[in-house]
mmCIF file of C-alpha atoms in Angstrom:
data_model
loop_
_atom_site.group_PDB
_atom_site.id
_atom_site.type_symbol
_atom_site.label_atom_id
_atom_site.label_comp_id
_atom_site.label_asym_id
_atom_site.label_seq_id
_atom_site.Cartn_x
_atom_site.Cartn_y
_atom_site.Cartn_z
ATOM 1 C CA MET A 1 102.053 113.624 83.040
ATOM 2 C CA ASP A 2 101.467 115.642 79.901
ATOM 3 C CA VAL A 3 97.719 116.289 80.124
ATOM 4 C CA GLY A 4 97.737 118.415 76.943
ATOM 5 C CA ARG A 5 99.149 115.541 74.894
ATOM 6 C CA MET A 6 96.646 113.157 76.483
ATOM 7 C CA GLU A 7 93.801 115.493 75.493
ATOM 8 C CA ALA A 8 95.106 115.772 71.911
ATOM 9 C CA ALA A 9 95.428 111.985 71.650
ATOM 10 C CA ILE A 10 91.870 111.475 72.905
ATOM 11 C CA ARG A 11 90.589 114.025 70.385
ATOM 12 C CA SER A 12 92.472 112.159 67.646
ATOM 13 C CA PHE A 13 91.008 108.834 68.848
ATOM 14 C CA LEU A 14 87.459 110.228 68.707
ATOM 15 C CA ASP A 15 88.143 111.747 65.278
ATOM 16 C CA ALA A 16 89.281 108.297 64.094
ATOM 17 C CA LEU A 17 85.923 106.916 65.248
ATOM 18 C CA GLY A 18 84.236 109.436 62.956
ATOM 19 C CA GLU A 19 82.693 111.434 65.790
ATOM 20 C CA ARG A 20 82.173 115.177 65.383
ATOM 21 C CA PHE A 21 83.029 117.794 67.980
ATOM 22 C CA PRO A 22 81.622 121.301 67.438
ATOM 23 C CA GLY A 23 78.361 121.964 69.244
ATOM 24 C CA ASP A 24 77.733 118.454 70.610
ATOM 25 C CA ASP A 25 78.472 116.593 73.851
ATOM 26 C CA LEU A 26 81.903 115.487 72.625
ATOM 27 C CA GLU A 27 83.378 118.996 72.429
ATOM 28 C CA ARG A 28 84.782 118.857 75.963
ATOM 29 C CA THR A 29 85.191 115.065 76.129
ATOM 30 C CA PRO A 30 88.961 115.067 75.427
ATOM 31 C CA GLU A 31 89.521 117.515 78.292
ATOM 32 C CA ARG A 32 87.254 115.565 80.659
ATOM 33 C CA VAL A 33 88.877 112.219 79.793
ATOM 34 C CA ALA A 34 92.429 113.568 80.148
ATOM 35 C CA ARG A 35 91.543 115.069 83.531
ATOM 36 C CA ALA A 36 89.849 111.833 84.711
ATOM 37 C CA TRP A 37 92.898 109.778 83.790
ATOM 38 C CA SER A 38 95.559 112.137 85.120
ATOM 39 C CA GLU A 39 93.769 113.146 88.341
ATOM 40 C CA ASP A 40 92.308 109.768 89.238
ATOM 41 C CA LEU A 41 92.675 106.631 87.121
ATOM 42 C CA VAL A 42 96.489 106.733 86.870
ATOM 43 C CA SER A 43 97.202 109.179 89.702
ATOM 44 C CA GLY A 44 99.340 106.513 91.406
ATOM 45 C CA TYR A 45 102.318 107.482 89.238
ATOM 46 C CA ALA A 46 102.581 110.687 91.304
ATOM 47 C CA ILE A 47 102.564 108.778 94.625
ATOM 48 C CA ASP A 48 105.472 106.934 96.207
ATOM 49 C CA PRO A 49 103.929 103.879 97.909
ATOM 50 C CA LEU A 50 106.817 103.723 100.378
ATOM 51 C CA ALA A 51 106.186 107.311 101.471
ATOM 52 C CA GLU A 52 102.598 106.280 102.293
ATOM 53 C CA LEU A 53 103.819 103.635 104.745
ATOM 54 C CA THR A 54 104.795 105.719 107.732
ATOM 55 C CA TRP A 55 105.389 103.580 110.779
ATOM 56 C CA VAL A 56 105.983 103.504 114.504
ATOM 57 C CA PRO A 57 108.212 101.129 116.466
ATOM 58 C CA ILE A 58 106.587 98.017 117.882
ATOM 59 C CA GLU A 59 107.743 95.517 120.439
ATOM 60 C CA PRO A 60 109.215 92.365 118.870
ATOM 61 C CA GLY A 61 106.926 89.352 118.926
ATOM 62 C CA ALA A 62 103.762 91.169 117.850
ATOM 63 C CA GLY A 63 101.164 89.102 116.029
ATOM 64 C CA PRO A 64 100.029 89.501 112.425
ATOM 65 C CA VAL A 65 98.373 92.671 111.175
ATOM 66 C CA LEU A 66 95.640 91.915 108.632
ATOM 67 C CA VAL A 67 93.424 94.249 106.625
ATOM 68 C CA ARG A 68 90.656 92.590 104.619
ATOM 69 C CA ASP A 69 88.335 93.755 101.861
ATOM 70 C CA ILE A 70 90.271 96.803 100.663
ATOM 71 C CA ARG A 71 88.379 97.803 97.532
ATOM 72 C CA PHE A 72 90.480 98.893 94.564
ATOM 73 C CA ALA A 73 90.155 99.774 90.890
ATOM 74 C CA SER A 74 92.946 99.662 88.342
ATOM 75 C CA ILE A 75 93.508 99.814 84.592
ATOM 76 C CA CYS A 76 94.728 96.776 82.639
ATOM 77 C CA VAL A 77 97.924 97.622 80.796
ATOM 78 C CA HIS A 78 96.949 95.307 77.901
ATOM 79 C CA HIS A 79 93.599 96.809 76.846
ATOM 80 C CA LEU A 80 93.321 100.000 78.954
ATOM 81 C CA LEU A 81 90.126 98.634 80.475
ATOM 82 C CA PRO A 82 89.331 98.642 84.199
ATOM 83 C CA PHE A 83 89.613 95.802 86.621
ATOM 84 C CA PHE A 84 88.356 96.061 90.162
ATOM 85 C CA GLY A 85 88.020 93.994 93.276
ATOM 86 C CA VAL A 86 89.261 93.557 96.814
ATOM 87 C CA ALA A 87 92.693 93.170 98.345
ATOM 88 C CA HIS A 88 93.382 91.274 101.554
ATOM 89 C CA VAL A 89 96.755 92.365 102.935
ATOM 90 C CA GLY A 90 98.779 91.309 105.950
ATOM 91 C CA TYR A 91 102.205 91.472 107.496
ATOM 92 C CA LEU A 92 103.960 90.003 110.495
ATOM 93 C CA PRO A 93 105.741 92.905 112.223
ATOM 94 C CA HIS A 94 109.352 92.685 113.252
ATOM 95 C CA VAL A 95 110.033 96.150 114.741
ATOM 96 C CA ARG A 96 107.796 98.466 112.643
ATOM 97 C CA GLN A 97 104.035 98.869 112.494
ATOM 98 C CA ALA A 98 101.995 101.017 110.096
ATOM 99 C CA GLY A 99 98.554 102.487 110.647
ATOM 100 C CA LEU A 100 95.706 100.585 109.004
ATOM 101 C CA SER A 101 94.823 103.463 106.662
ATOM 102 C CA LYS A 102 98.395 103.350 105.344
ATOM 103 C CA ILE A 103 97.831 99.835 103.986
ATOM 104 C CA GLY A 104 94.822 101.078 102.006
ATOM 105 C CA ARG A 105 96.885 103.995 100.672
ATOM 106 C CA VAL A 106 99.571 101.612 99.442
ATOM 107 C CA VAL A 107 96.960 99.505 97.628
ATOM 108 C CA ASP A 108 95.602 102.670 95.953
ATOM 109 C CA ALA A 109 99.063 104.007 95.047
ATOM 110 C CA GLN A 110 99.915 100.713 93.346
ATOM 111 C CA ALA A 111 96.468 100.208 91.755
ATOM 112 C CA ARG A 112 96.201 103.712 90.239
ATOM 113 C CA ARG A 113 98.707 102.861 87.509
ATOM 114 C CA LEU A 114 98.555 100.811 84.345
ATOM 115 C CA GLN A 115 98.798 97.340 85.814
ATOM 116 C CA THR A 116 98.469 93.615 85.593
ATOM 117 C CA GLN A 117 96.892 92.029 88.638
ATOM 118 C CA GLU A 118 99.953 89.875 89.187
ATOM 119 C CA ARG A 119 102.247 92.920 89.231
ATOM 120 C CA LEU A 120 99.829 94.826 91.476
ATOM 121 C CA THR A 121 99.783 91.976 94.013
ATOM 122 C CA ALA A 122 103.584 91.718 94.035
ATOM 123 C CA GLY A 123 103.963 95.519 94.255
ATOM 124 C CA ILE A 124 101.832 95.706 97.393
ATOM 125 C CA VAL A 125 103.941 93.035 99.102
ATOM 126 C CA GLN A 126 107.202 94.640 97.925
ATOM 127 C CA SER A 127 106.114 98.006 99.341
ATOM 128 C CA LEU A 128 105.253 96.463 102.714
ATOM 129 C CA SER A 129 108.540 94.587 102.804
ATOM 130 C CA ALA A 130 110.669 97.592 101.847
ATOM 131 C CA ALA A 131 109.059 100.059 104.272
ATOM 132 C CA LEU A 132 108.288 97.861 107.269
ATOM 133 C CA ALA A 133 110.903 95.065 107.077
ATOM 134 C CA PRO A 134 108.362 92.550 108.447
ATOM 135 C CA ARG A 135 109.015 88.893 109.183
ATOM 136 C CA ALA A 136 106.426 88.107 106.490
ATOM 137 C CA ALA A 137 104.024 89.918 104.161
ATOM 138 C CA VAL A 138 101.130 88.719 102.025
ATOM 139 C CA ALA A 139 98.577 90.073 99.570
ATOM 140 C CA LEU A 140 95.612 88.148 98.167
ATOM 141 C CA LEU A 141 93.601 89.924 95.449
ATOM 142 C CA HIS A 142 90.270 88.992 93.863
ATOM 143 C CA ALA A 143 89.310 91.049 90.815
ATOM 144 C CA GLU A 144 86.918 91.180 87.893
ATOM 145 C CA HIS A 145 88.542 92.223 84.623
ATOM 146 C CA THR A 146 86.350 94.023 82.105
ATOM 147 C CA CYS A 147 88.747 92.991 79.341
ATOM 148 C CA MET A 148 87.357 89.501 79.964
ATOM 149 C CA THR A 149 83.781 90.279 80.991
ATOM 150 C CA CYS A 150 82.723 92.863 78.386
ATOM 151 C CA ARG A 151 84.925 91.918 75.411
ATOM 152 C CA GLY A 152 86.641 88.815 74.089
ATOM 153 C CA VAL A 153 85.175 85.715 75.756
ATOM 154 C CA ARG A 154 82.625 87.824 77.731
ATOM 155 C CA LYS A 155 82.569 85.633 80.805
ATOM 156 C CA GLU A 156 80.587 87.745 83.241
ATOM 157 C CA ARG A 157 81.215 87.477 86.982
ATOM 158 C CA SER A 158 84.485 85.600 86.467
ATOM 159 C CA ARG A 159 87.290 86.747 88.711
ATOM 160 C CA MET A 160 90.999 86.349 88.949
ATOM 161 C CA VAL A 161 92.764 85.508 92.205
ATOM 162 C CA THR A 162 96.439 86.334 92.773
ATOM 163 C CA LEU A 163 98.717 85.771 95.742
ATOM 164 C CA ALA A 164 102.133 87.119 96.707
ATOM 165 C CA ALA A 165 103.965 86.380 99.949
ATOM 166 C CA THR A 166 107.363 86.848 101.558
ATOM 167 C CA GLY A 167 109.211 85.467 104.545
ATOM 168 C CA LEU A 168 107.502 82.869 106.711
ATOM 169 C CA TRP A 169 104.299 83.011 104.621
ATOM 170 C CA GLN A 170 106.239 82.208 101.460
ATOM 171 C CA GLU A 171 108.459 79.517 102.939
ATOM 172 C CA ASP A 172 106.100 77.594 105.238
ATOM 173 C CA ALA A 173 102.995 76.084 103.577
ATOM 174 C CA ALA A 174 101.195 75.494 106.894
ATOM 175 C CA ALA A 175 101.788 79.088 108.048
ATOM 176 C CA ARG A 176 100.620 80.348 104.647
ATOM 177 C CA ARG A 177 97.408 78.283 104.825
ATOM 178 C CA GLU A 178 96.744 79.608 108.321
ATOM 179 C CA ILE A 179 97.186 83.257 107.356
ATOM 180 C CA LEU A 180 95.145 82.826 104.155
ATOM 181 C CA GLY A 181 92.322 81.374 106.250
ATOM 182 C CA LEU A 182 92.383 84.520 108.400
ATOM 183 C CA LEU A 183 92.732 86.873 105.434
ATOM 184 C CA ASP A 184 89.871 85.429 103.441
ATOM 185 C CA PRO A 185 87.869 82.791 105.311
ATOM 186 C CA ARG A 186 85.562 82.388 102.294
ATOM 187 C CA GLU A 187 88.389 80.720 100.429
ATOM 188 C CA ASP A 188 89.145 77.046 100.929
ATOM 189 C CA ALA A 189 92.611 76.934 102.455
ATOM 190 C CA SER A 190 93.294 73.730 100.536
ATOM 191 C CA ALA A 191 93.125 75.814 97.346
ATOM 192 C CA ASP A 192 96.299 77.665 98.371
ATOM 193 C CA PRO A 193 97.997 78.401 95.023
ATOM 194 C CA GLY A 194 101.407 78.391 96.707
ATOM 195 C CA ARG A 195 101.240 74.778 97.853
#
């Protein structure tokens, strides 16, 4: 990332707003904003999600591994505004198993990029599938998008729900309903968007 160019662009943006710089609180704002974006908000570009998914062998026939309520924050690629929520992620091991913290790291690595929620959901499942070669993988995300809640239609507390699945959980509607009920019991399984 070119942090210097980011800082110059932010300074230009603030200049275009008609804000002044010398001697006021905005003097160091371009530097602070560039650092916040490069070191945190879009730091996922410097992380390989597959490298985060270290694994150990597991005996065949193991049951599903589910991690619920993984909090995430991301930046909408359309308006550069944040969206945030929770990810519920699971996989059905074949011969590889990852530590639970690794699943959270994959969610962060994918979320800390300019994203759409749909692409984020698919990216999490693709990372699990590529690194662990499971019999099935699934991600269910609930998120509030500030591009909808604080601009445009301004529908506060609305949330978007996205689902991506592979293997058994993509192909078999009954198996998908069962795993979705375990991943997020608050959701009505009959509302399965993949049915």
